[in-house]
XYZ file of N, CA and C in Angstrom:
531
model
N 92.481 101.781 125.243
C 92.654 100.530 124.748
C 92.527 100.539 123.420
N 92.748 101.391 122.664
C 93.070 101.744 121.441
C 94.388 101.435 120.989
N 95.364 101.949 122.376
C 96.775 101.734 121.922
C 96.919 100.333 122.267
N 96.603 100.078 123.198
C 96.503 98.445 123.410
C 96.352 97.473 122.093
N 95.153 97.461 121.733
C 95.379 96.848 120.173
C 95.781 96.923 119.392
N 96.203 98.532 119.265
C 97.110 98.992 118.189
C 98.332 98.451 117.786
N 98.780 98.700 118.801
C 99.833 98.139 118.838
C 100.443 96.682 118.746
N 99.224 95.790 119.595
C 99.423 94.487 119.163
C 99.323 93.922 117.930
N 98.379 94.838 117.013
C 97.683 94.392 115.636
C 99.606 94.485 114.884
N 100.051 95.852 115.322
C 101.238 96.298 114.418
C 102.151 95.346 114.778
N 102.740 94.902 116.044
C 103.716 94.067 116.263
C 103.370 92.563 115.328
N 101.908 92.048 115.521
C 101.634 90.979 114.642
C 102.215 91.083 113.224
N 101.415 92.269 112.912
C 102.012 92.613 111.242
C 103.320 92.403 111.188
N 104.145 93.024 112.235
C 105.894 93.422 111.820
C 106.331 91.941 112.020
N 105.510 90.879 112.597
C 105.960 89.603 112.621
C 105.889 88.604 111.433
N 104.860 88.824 111.166
C 104.208 87.784 110.200
C 103.942 88.578 109.062
N 103.699 89.666 108.432
C 103.877 90.121 107.106
C 104.890 90.211 106.237
N 105.981 90.165 106.815
C 107.164 90.132 105.714
C 107.496 89.078 105.818
N 107.488 87.857 106.299
C 107.703 85.883 106.345
C 106.337 86.049 104.750
N 105.047 86.281 105.316
C 104.412 86.160 104.053
C 104.660 86.503 102.723
N 104.926 87.634 103.000
C 105.558 88.741 101.478
C 106.508 87.597 101.040
N 107.201 87.113 101.733
C 108.492 86.190 101.173
C 108.249 85.277 100.624
N 107.366 84.679 101.336
C 107.413 83.298 101.306
C 105.826 83.070 100.271
N 104.747 83.733 100.310
C 103.434 83.492 99.814
C 103.303 84.409 98.853
N 103.270 85.489 99.339
C 103.295 86.666 98.083
C 104.091 86.750 96.997
N 105.237 86.717 96.876
C 106.258 86.561 95.971
C 106.020 87.817 94.955
N 106.087 88.733 95.478
C 106.275 90.249 94.929
C 106.663 90.404 93.313
N 107.891 89.540 93.217
C 108.249 89.141 91.752
C 107.628 88.942 90.658
N 106.514 88.288 91.093
C 105.539 87.807 89.940
C 104.770 88.993 89.423
N 104.832 89.973 90.223
C 104.127 91.252 89.543
C 104.822 91.793 88.873
N 106.267 91.833 88.538
C 106.933 92.506 87.615
C 107.108 91.424 86.583
N 107.188 92.220 85.307
C 107.503 91.335 84.124
C 108.687 91.481 83.616
N 109.477 90.418 84.229
C 110.901 90.398 84.037
C 111.064 89.757 82.408
N 110.893 90.577 81.562
C 110.884 89.692 80.293
C 112.505 89.959 79.669
N 113.060 88.543 79.567
C 114.466 88.408 79.460
C 114.436 88.459 77.529
N 114.574 89.454 77.017
C 114.517 89.409 75.195
C 115.718 88.675 74.674
N 116.540 88.762 75.347
C 118.188 88.173 75.051
C 117.805 86.371 75.169
N 117.064 86.212 75.879
C 116.693 84.713 76.248
C 116.299 84.134 75.176
N 115.017 85.084 74.518
C 114.197 84.732 73.366
C 114.966 84.889 72.044
N 115.998 85.795 72.109
C 116.836 85.442 71.120
C 117.490 84.301 70.599
N 118.280 84.247 72.192
C 119.017 82.907 72.387
C 118.423 81.821 71.705
N 117.090 81.732 72.061
C 116.317 80.633 72.048
C 116.066 80.313 70.381
N 115.883 81.273 69.614
C 115.822 81.385 68.172
C 117.357 81.007 67.819
N 118.594 81.495 67.923
C 119.680 80.777 67.773
C 119.926 79.751 68.069
N 119.646 79.190 69.046
C 119.868 77.416 69.599
C 118.594 76.607 68.697
N 117.688 76.994 68.186
C 116.843 76.696 67.082
C 117.719 76.174 65.850
N 117.823 77.527 65.330
C 118.956 77.296 64.420
C 120.084 76.820 64.422
N 121.000 76.634 65.466
C 122.085 75.702 65.565
C 121.845 74.143 65.717
N 120.518 73.977 66.321
C 120.344 72.579 66.097
C 119.814 72.144 64.533
N 119.036 72.808 64.059
C 118.607 72.894 62.879
C 120.215 72.414 61.990
N 120.972 73.478 62.294
C 122.426 73.320 61.716
C 123.084 71.997 61.540
N 123.010 71.813 63.279
C 123.728 70.404 63.309
C 122.832 69.027 62.675
N 121.491 69.216 62.687
C 120.984 68.144 61.979
C 121.371 68.237 60.369
N 121.253 69.213 59.711
C 121.794 69.442 58.135
C 123.298 68.986 57.904
N 124.086 69.144 59.189
C 125.372 68.731 58.744
C 125.447 67.254 59.043
N 124.614 66.512 59.688
C 124.968 65.204 59.771
C 123.996 64.256 58.397
N 123.500 65.426 58.301
C 122.494 64.506 57.283
C 123.079 64.684 55.757
N 124.148 66.009 55.755
C 124.800 66.048 54.402
C 125.861 65.665 54.127
N 125.814 65.635 52.601
C 127.125 64.575 52.127
C 128.260 65.321 51.839
N 129.180 64.805 52.394
C 130.634 65.295 52.537
C 131.564 64.332 51.805
N 133.021 65.503 52.032
C 133.756 64.448 50.889
C 134.462 63.366 51.618
N 134.625 63.506 53.254
C 135.224 62.421 53.684
C 134.603 62.469 55.035
N 134.922 61.597 55.927
C 134.328 61.504 57.218
C 134.844 62.396 58.325
N 136.136 62.455 58.031
C 136.887 63.540 58.469
C 136.355 64.889 58.781
N 136.061 65.541 57.541
C 135.595 66.858 57.241
C 134.232 66.805 57.909
N 133.270 65.911 57.745
C 132.005 65.198 58.541
C 132.010 65.505 59.866
N 133.173 64.896 60.385
C 133.244 65.102 61.806
C 133.332 66.382 62.318
N 134.564 67.334 61.754
C 134.689 68.332 62.468
C 133.438 69.637 62.005
N 132.743 69.058 60.976
C 131.353 70.504 60.754
C 130.509 70.001 61.845
N 130.406 68.632 62.375
C 129.309 68.154 63.098
C 130.064 68.732 64.638
N 131.253 68.379 65.041
C 131.941 68.896 65.921
C 131.652 70.581 66.203
N 131.891 71.430 65.036
C 131.935 72.648 65.143
C 130.198 73.130 65.629
N 129.369 72.415 64.810
C 127.961 72.758 65.031
C 127.402 72.737 66.629
N 127.960 71.279 67.094
C 127.662 70.825 68.334
C 127.962 71.979 69.553
N 129.340 72.377 69.052
C 130.169 73.310 70.149
C 129.270 74.768 69.851
N 128.766 75.203 68.687
C 128.061 76.258 68.804
C 126.756 75.848 69.969
N 125.799 75.042 69.615
C 124.691 74.678 70.294
C 125.246 74.793 71.881
N 126.184 74.152 72.114
C 126.411 74.203 73.542
C 126.719 75.504 74.088
N 127.444 76.488 73.009
C 127.529 77.612 73.676
C 126.407 78.394 73.926
N 125.447 78.274 72.786
C 124.214 78.995 73.229
C 123.157 78.412 74.213
N 123.397 77.251 74.382
C 122.905 76.567 75.992
C 123.454 77.239 76.899
N 124.777 77.597 77.247
C 125.393 78.131 78.302
C 124.926 79.363 78.330
N 124.728 79.839 77.143
C 124.387 81.255 77.248
C 122.872 81.690 77.994
N 122.058 80.621 77.700
C 120.510 80.724 78.202
C 120.707 80.330 79.514
N 121.280 79.258 79.879
C 121.240 78.974 81.060
C 121.740 80.100 82.102
N 122.604 80.947 81.499
C 123.024 81.971 82.461
C 122.116 83.256 82.271
N 121.484 83.508 81.154
C 120.438 84.482 81.294
C 119.047 83.979 82.336
N 118.935 82.579 81.966
C 118.100 82.040 83.398
C 118.516 82.173 84.706
N 119.752 82.542 85.053
C 120.132 82.107 86.425
C 120.227 83.285 86.845
N 120.452 84.619 85.845
C 120.303 86.049 86.084
C 119.036 86.579 86.494
N 118.174 85.879 85.572
C 116.844 86.313 85.583
C 115.943 85.496 87.109
N 116.483 84.288 87.667
C 115.960 83.923 88.925
C 116.608 84.801 90.012
N 118.376 85.401 89.989
C 118.591 86.244 90.785
C 117.717 87.463 90.943
N 117.453 88.270 89.754
C 116.409 89.180 89.799
C 115.183 89.028 90.599
N 114.520 87.983 90.598
C 113.620 87.649 91.152
C 113.869 87.442 92.511
N 114.598 87.027 92.970
C 115.244 86.583 94.269
C 115.291 88.245 94.748
N 116.091 88.839 94.476
C 116.363 90.428 94.878
C 115.329 91.198 95.236
N 114.266 91.154 94.193
C 113.068 91.851 94.456
C 112.433 91.226 95.801
N 112.204 90.055 95.810
C 111.871 89.300 96.981
C 112.302 89.838 98.075
N 113.742 89.952 98.084
C 114.188 90.035 99.802
C 114.291 91.725 99.470
N 114.100 92.418 98.772
C 113.930 93.782 99.021
C 112.533 93.751 99.465
N 111.532 93.484 99.043
C 110.528 93.711 99.317
C 109.777 93.007 101.133
N 111.088 92.114 101.416
C 110.595 91.670 102.548
C 111.117 92.730 103.681
N 112.452 93.033 103.256
C 113.344 93.973 104.186
C 112.430 95.333 104.437
N 112.046 95.908 103.349
C 111.430 97.265 103.053
C 109.741 97.007 103.882
N 109.271 96.313 103.809
C 107.871 95.508 104.629
C 108.476 95.874 105.955
N 109.484 94.967 106.404
C 109.613 94.845 107.893
C 109.988 96.261 108.349
N 110.901 97.138 107.744
C 111.554 98.664 107.999
C 110.374 99.426 108.326
N 109.263 99.161 107.488
C 108.271 100.435 107.216
C 107.271 99.959 108.717
N 106.958 98.798 109.352
C 106.515 98.117 110.359
C 107.068 98.828 111.018
N 108.061 98.266 111.223
C 109.478 98.911 112.423
C 109.065 100.197 112.600
N 109.126 101.278 111.540
C 109.174 102.405 111.716
C 107.828 102.988 112.354
N 106.975 102.198 111.903
C 105.361 102.564 112.364
C 105.627 102.085 113.462
N 105.766 101.117 114.166
C 106.068 100.952 115.684
C 106.704 101.831 116.452
N 107.537 102.382 115.957
C 108.472 102.960 116.547
C 107.921 104.288 116.574
N 107.386 104.740 115.766
C 106.763 106.014 115.889
C 105.698 106.087 116.815
N 104.634 105.149 116.718
C 103.683 104.991 117.506
C 104.033 105.103 118.902
N 105.468 104.331 119.356
C 106.034 103.993 120.691
C 106.257 105.809 121.406
N 107.073 106.495 120.460
C 107.603 107.610 120.763
C 106.917 108.822 121.040
N 105.625 108.581 120.035
C 104.885 109.870 120.070
C 103.711 109.653 121.423
N 103.538 108.289 121.892
C 102.873 108.027 123.036
C 103.068 107.444 124.561
N 104.593 107.563 124.291
C 105.449 107.174 125.582
C 105.046 107.466 126.885
N 104.458 108.757 126.966
C 103.899 109.000 128.226
C 102.712 108.353 128.517
N 102.039 108.090 127.627
C 100.488 107.590 127.996
C 100.487 105.792 128.412
N 99.840 105.747 129.339
C 99.847 104.382 129.979
C 98.852 103.554 128.926
N 99.492 102.161 128.496
C 98.549 101.178 127.488
C 97.251 100.646 128.373
N 98.101 100.295 129.840
C 96.465 100.071 130.992
C 97.151 100.175 132.042
N 96.512 100.266 132.690
C 96.568 100.610 134.367
C 96.416 99.310 134.925
N 97.107 99.037 135.463
C 96.741 97.615 136.512
C 96.077 97.756 137.929
N 95.217 96.941 138.369
C 94.535 96.984 139.979
C 95.762 97.065 140.797
N 95.199 97.911 142.026
C 96.321 98.144 142.941
C 96.809 96.768 143.447
N 95.609 95.664 143.397
C 95.721 94.414 144.018
C 96.552 93.846 143.603
N 97.031 93.670 142.119
C 98.265 93.343 141.344
C 99.438 93.803 141.931
N 100.223 92.834 142.125
C 101.447 93.480 143.118
C 102.813 92.838 141.873
N 103.315 94.098 141.347
C 104.060 93.683 140.422
C 105.479 94.604 141.577
N 105.589 94.616 142.339
C 106.652 95.470 142.903
C 108.175 95.586 142.332
N 108.858 94.372 141.873
C 110.072 94.760 140.990
C 110.257 94.948 140.104
N 109.136 94.664 139.313
C 108.946 95.484 137.763
C 108.074 96.553 137.813
N 107.491 97.085 138.591
C 106.696 98.109 138.668
C 107.298 99.047 138.197
N 108.327 99.870 138.576
C 109.213 101.078 137.966
C 109.369 100.800 136.604
N 109.968 99.295 136.046
C 110.309 99.521 134.839
C 108.959 99.245 134.173
N 107.817 98.526 134.328
C 106.669 98.434 133.288
C 106.228 100.186 132.995
N 106.320 100.968 134.021
C 105.510 102.094 133.814
C 106.821 103.373 133.420
N 108.141 102.811 133.429
C 108.910 103.761 132.946
C 108.748 105.491 132.454
N 108.368 105.694 131.015
C 108.333 106.984 130.840
C 107.104 107.372 131.586
N 106.247 106.773 131.971
C 104.994 107.352 132.061
C 105.191 107.777 133.625
N 105.437 107.333 134.345
C 105.644 108.063 135.960
C 104.516 107.585 136.684
N 103.503 106.822 136.194
C 102.215 106.375 136.553
C 102.328 104.916 137.268
N 101.924 105.232 138.747
C 101.992 103.308 139.397
C 101.252 102.741 138.655
N 101.436 101.375 138.949
C 100.499 100.399 138.189
C 100.353 100.045 136.880
N 101.013 100.754 136.077
C 100.622 101.082 134.702
C 101.738 100.356 133.586
N 101.346 100.206 132.414
C 102.132 99.815 131.851
C 102.134 100.533 130.569
N 103.751 100.836 130.254
C 103.855 101.887 129.211
C 103.833 101.365 127.758
N 104.069 102.474 126.862
C 103.770 102.133 125.441
C 105.486 101.007 125.005
N 106.060 101.881 125.304
C 107.462 101.057 124.841
C 107.710 99.512 125.419
N 106.971 99.487 126.953
C 107.338 98.379 127.218
C 106.068 97.279 126.588
N 104.903 97.734 126.559
C 103.609 96.714 125.870
C 104.270 96.630 124.364
N 105.022 97.323 123.429
C 105.347 97.177 122.287
C 106.725 96.259 122.266
N 107.375 96.405 122.991
C 108.461 95.554 123.329
C 107.938 94.172 123.905
N 107.237 94.013 124.727
C 106.613 92.387 125.183
C 105.654 91.843 123.908
N 104.926 92.532 122.971
C 103.846 92.129 121.854
C 105.175 91.106 121.138
N 106.420 92.002 120.756
C 106.783 91.822 119.224
C 107.843 90.778 120.051
N 108.271 90.574 121.402
C 109.155 89.403 121.827
C 108.025 88.219 121.680
N 106.794 88.041 121.929
C 105.936 87.343 122.392
C 105.356 86.719 120.929
N 105.436 87.391 119.998
C 104.790 87.396 118.576
C 106.175 86.803 117.713
N 107.359 86.780 117.901
C 108.215 86.303 117.658
C 108.821 84.742 118.162
N 108.517 84.716 119.238
C 108.233 83.231 120.110
C 107.201 82.619 119.606
N 106.108 82.791 119.204
C 105.088 82.121 118.467
C 105.440 82.000 117.104
N 106.098 82.708 116.395
C 106.587 82.476 115.140
C 107.695 81.393 114.799
N 108.412 81.600 115.575
C 109.485 80.544 116.053
C 109.254 78.861 115.921
N 108.016 78.950 117.359
C 107.135 77.977 117.417
C 106.448 77.361 115.934
N 105.859 78.174 115.530
C 105.417 77.842 114.298
C 106.248 77.445 113.632
N 107.435 78.023 113.479
C 108.115 77.314 112.156
C 109.038 76.063 112.769
N 109.245 75.689 114.161
C 109.573 74.494 114.538
C 108.368 73.361 114.030
N 107.146 73.829 114.326
C 106.311 72.874 114.296
C 106.039 72.275 112.600
N 106.201 73.048 111.637
C 106.784 72.833 110.528
C 107.662 72.030 109.893
N 108.985 72.418 110.495
C 109.906 71.612 110.206
C 109.953 70.526 110.550
Protein backbone atom coordinates (compact mmCIF):
# COMPACT_ATOMS: atom_id res chain seq x y z
CA UNK A 1 0.00 0.00 0.00
CA UNK A 2 2.86 2.39 0.73
CA UNK A 3 4.31 1.89 -2.73
CA UNK A 4 0.89 2.57 -4.20
CA UNK A 5 0.60 5.94 -2.42
CA UNK A 6 4.29 6.85 -2.79
CA UNK A 7 4.26 6.42 -6.55
CA UNK A 8 0.97 8.32 -6.87
CA UNK A 9 2.34 11.24 -4.83
CA UNK A 10 5.65 11.28 -6.73
CA UNK A 11 3.79 11.26 -10.05
CA UNK A 12 1.57 14.09 -8.86
CA UNK A 13 4.62 16.12 -7.79
CA UNK A 14 6.43 15.30 -11.03
CA UNK A 15 3.47 16.63 -12.99
CA UNK A 16 2.50 19.76 -11.06
CA UNK A 17 5.56 20.90 -9.05
CA UNK A 18 7.70 22.09 -12.00
CA UNK A 19 4.81 24.19 -13.33
CA UNK A 20 4.25 25.63 -9.85
CA UNK A 21 7.96 26.49 -9.58
CA UNK A 22 8.00 28.11 -13.01
CA UNK A 23 4.73 30.05 -12.79
CA UNK A 24 4.24 30.93 -9.14
CA UNK A 25 7.39 30.44 -7.10
CA UNK A 26 9.74 32.32 -9.47
CA UNK A 27 13.06 31.12 -8.09
CA UNK A 28 14.80 34.12 -9.67
CA UNK A 29 13.24 36.34 -6.99
CA UNK A 30 15.49 34.69 -4.40
CA UNK A 31 18.65 35.71 -6.25
CA UNK A 32 19.71 39.30 -5.98
CA UNK A 33 20.66 40.27 -9.51
CA UNK A 34 21.91 43.73 -8.72
CA UNK A 35 23.16 45.34 -11.82
CA UNK A 36 25.63 47.99 -10.73
CA UNK A 37 26.12 48.95 -14.36
CA UNK A 38 22.47 50.04 -14.53
CA UNK A 39 22.89 52.22 -11.44
CA UNK A 40 25.99 53.86 -12.91
CA UNK A 41 24.22 54.39 -16.24
CA UNK A 42 21.25 55.91 -14.41
CA UNK A 43 23.49 58.52 -12.75
CA UNK A 44 25.10 59.21 -16.13
CA UNK A 45 21.62 59.60 -17.65
CA UNK A 46 20.63 62.11 -14.97
CA UNK A 47 23.82 64.06 -15.62
CA UNK A 48 23.23 63.96 -19.41
CA UNK A 49 19.65 65.21 -19.01
CA UNK A 50 20.88 68.00 -16.79
CA UNK A 51 23.45 68.85 -19.46
CA UNK A 52 20.69 69.06 -22.09
CA UNK A 53 18.77 71.51 -19.91
CA UNK A 54 21.92 73.56 -19.26
CA UNK A 55 22.65 73.75 -23.00
CA UNK A 56 19.08 74.81 -23.77
CA UNK A 57 19.16 77.54 -21.14
CA UNK A 58 22.67 78.79 -21.88
CA UNK A 59 23.52 81.82 -24.02
CA UNK A 60 25.23 80.92 -27.28
CA UNK A 61 26.98 82.87 -29.98
CA UNK A 62 24.49 81.74 -32.59
CA UNK A 63 21.42 79.65 -33.16
CA UNK A 64 23.40 77.09 -35.18
CA UNK A 65 25.91 76.51 -32.35
CA UNK A 66 23.07 76.16 -29.86
CA UNK A 67 21.29 73.59 -32.08
CA UNK A 68 24.48 71.53 -32.54
CA UNK A 69 25.19 71.48 -28.80
CA UNK A 70 21.60 70.48 -28.01
CA UNK A 71 21.72 67.68 -30.60
CA UNK A 72 24.99 66.33 -29.15
CA UNK A 73 23.61 66.40 -25.63
CA UNK A 74 20.37 64.67 -26.72
CA UNK A 75 22.34 62.04 -28.64
CA UNK A 76 24.31 61.32 -25.46
CA UNK A 77 21.03 60.92 -23.54
CA UNK A 78 19.68 58.54 -26.21
CA UNK A 79 22.84 56.41 -26.14
CA UNK A 80 22.71 56.08 -22.36
CA UNK A 81 18.98 55.22 -22.47
CA UNK A 82 19.75 52.50 -25.02
CA UNK A 83 22.50 51.10 -22.77
CA UNK A 84 20.09 51.06 -19.80
CA UNK A 85 17.43 49.30 -21.86
CA UNK A 86 19.96 46.70 -23.00
CA UNK A 87 21.12 46.12 -19.41
CA UNK A 88 17.51 45.68 -18.24
CA UNK A 89 16.83 43.20 -21.04
CA UNK A 90 19.93 41.26 -20.02
CA UNK A 91 18.72 41.18 -16.40
CA UNK A 92 15.30 39.91 -17.55
CA UNK A 93 17.03 37.23 -19.61
CA UNK A 94 19.08 36.14 -16.58
CA UNK A 95 15.92 35.85 -14.46
CA UNK A 96 14.18 33.89 -17.18
CA UNK A 97 17.17 31.57 -17.47
CA UNK A 98 17.20 30.92 -13.72
CA UNK A 99 13.47 30.12 -13.76
CA UNK A 100 13.84 27.79 -16.74
CA UNK A 101 16.79 25.97 -15.19
CA UNK A 102 14.92 25.53 -11.91
CA UNK A 103 11.94 24.14 -13.86
CA UNK A 104 14.02 21.52 -15.62
CA UNK A 105 16.09 20.63 -12.55
CA UNK A 106 12.95 20.01 -10.49
CA UNK A 107 11.48 17.95 -13.32
CA UNK A 108 14.70 15.94 -13.62
CA UNK A 109 14.96 15.31 -9.87
CA UNK A 110 11.34 14.14 -9.59
CA UNK A 111 11.69 11.92 -12.65
CA UNK A 112 14.93 10.37 -11.35
CA UNK A 113 13.34 9.65 -7.97
CA UNK A 114 10.40 7.99 -9.68
CA UNK A 115 12.71 5.95 -11.92
CA UNK A 116 14.81 4.83 -8.94
CA UNK A 117 11.69 3.78 -7.03
CA UNK A 118 10.43 1.89 -10.07
CA UNK A 119 13.71 0.09 -10.72
CA UNK A 120 14.35 -0.86 -7.09
CA UNK A 121 10.84 -2.23 -6.61
CA UNK A 122 10.16 -3.62 -10.08
CA UNK A 123 9.58 -7.17 -8.81
CA UNK A 124 7.13 -6.07 -6.10
CA UNK A 125 3.47 -5.73 -6.94
CA UNK A 126 1.77 -2.44 -6.10
CA UNK A 127 -1.55 -4.20 -5.69
CA UNK A 128 -2.97 -7.63 -6.30
CA UNK A 129 -6.41 -7.62 -7.81
CA UNK A 130 -9.15 -10.05 -6.86
CA UNK A 131 -9.41 -13.20 -8.98
CA UNK A 132 -12.96 -12.21 -9.94
CA UNK A 133 -11.63 -9.23 -11.87
CA UNK A 134 -10.76 -10.56 -15.29
CA UNK A 135 -8.12 -8.54 -17.11
CA UNK A 136 -7.30 -11.33 -19.56
CA UNK A 137 -5.81 -9.38 -22.48
CA UNK A 138 -3.76 -7.07 -20.24
CA UNK A 139 -3.02 -9.42 -17.35
CA UNK A 140 0.51 -10.31 -18.43
CA UNK A 141 1.34 -6.71 -19.31
CA UNK A 142 0.09 -5.32 -15.99
CA UNK A 143 2.17 -7.75 -13.94
CA UNK A 144 5.16 -7.84 -16.30
CA UNK A 145 8.28 -7.85 -14.12
CA UNK A 146 6.59 -9.40 -11.07
CA UNK A 147 5.29 -12.64 -12.60
CA UNK A 148 2.40 -12.67 -10.11
CA UNK A 149 -1.08 -13.30 -11.50
CA UNK A 150 -3.61 -10.46 -11.15
CA UNK A 151 -0.92 -8.05 -9.91
CA UNK A 152 -0.11 -4.51 -10.99
CA UNK A 153 3.63 -3.90 -11.18
CA UNK A 154 5.45 -0.76 -10.06
CA UNK A 155 6.53 0.39 -13.56
CA UNK A 156 2.99 0.00 -14.92
CA UNK A 157 1.54 1.85 -11.92
CA UNK A 158 4.09 4.66 -12.30
CA UNK A 159 3.32 4.95 -16.00
CA UNK A 160 -0.43 5.01 -15.44
CA UNK A 161 -0.15 7.61 -12.65
CA UNK A 162 2.05 9.86 -14.78
CA UNK A 163 -0.26 9.47 -17.76
CA UNK A 164 -3.36 10.24 -15.69
CA UNK A 165 -1.87 13.29 -13.97
CA UNK A 166 -0.65 14.68 -17.30
CA UNK A 167 -4.16 14.35 -18.72
CA UNK A 168 -5.53 16.15 -15.65
CA UNK A 169 -2.91 18.91 -16.03
CA UNK A 170 -3.87 19.31 -19.69
CA UNK A 171 -7.54 19.59 -18.79
CA UNK A 172 -6.77 22.19 -16.13
CA UNK A 173 -4.74 24.22 -18.62
CA UNK A 174 -7.57 24.02 -21.14
CA UNK A 175 -10.07 25.23 -18.55
CA UNK A 176 -7.84 28.20 -17.70
CA UNK A 177 -7.44 29.27 -21.32
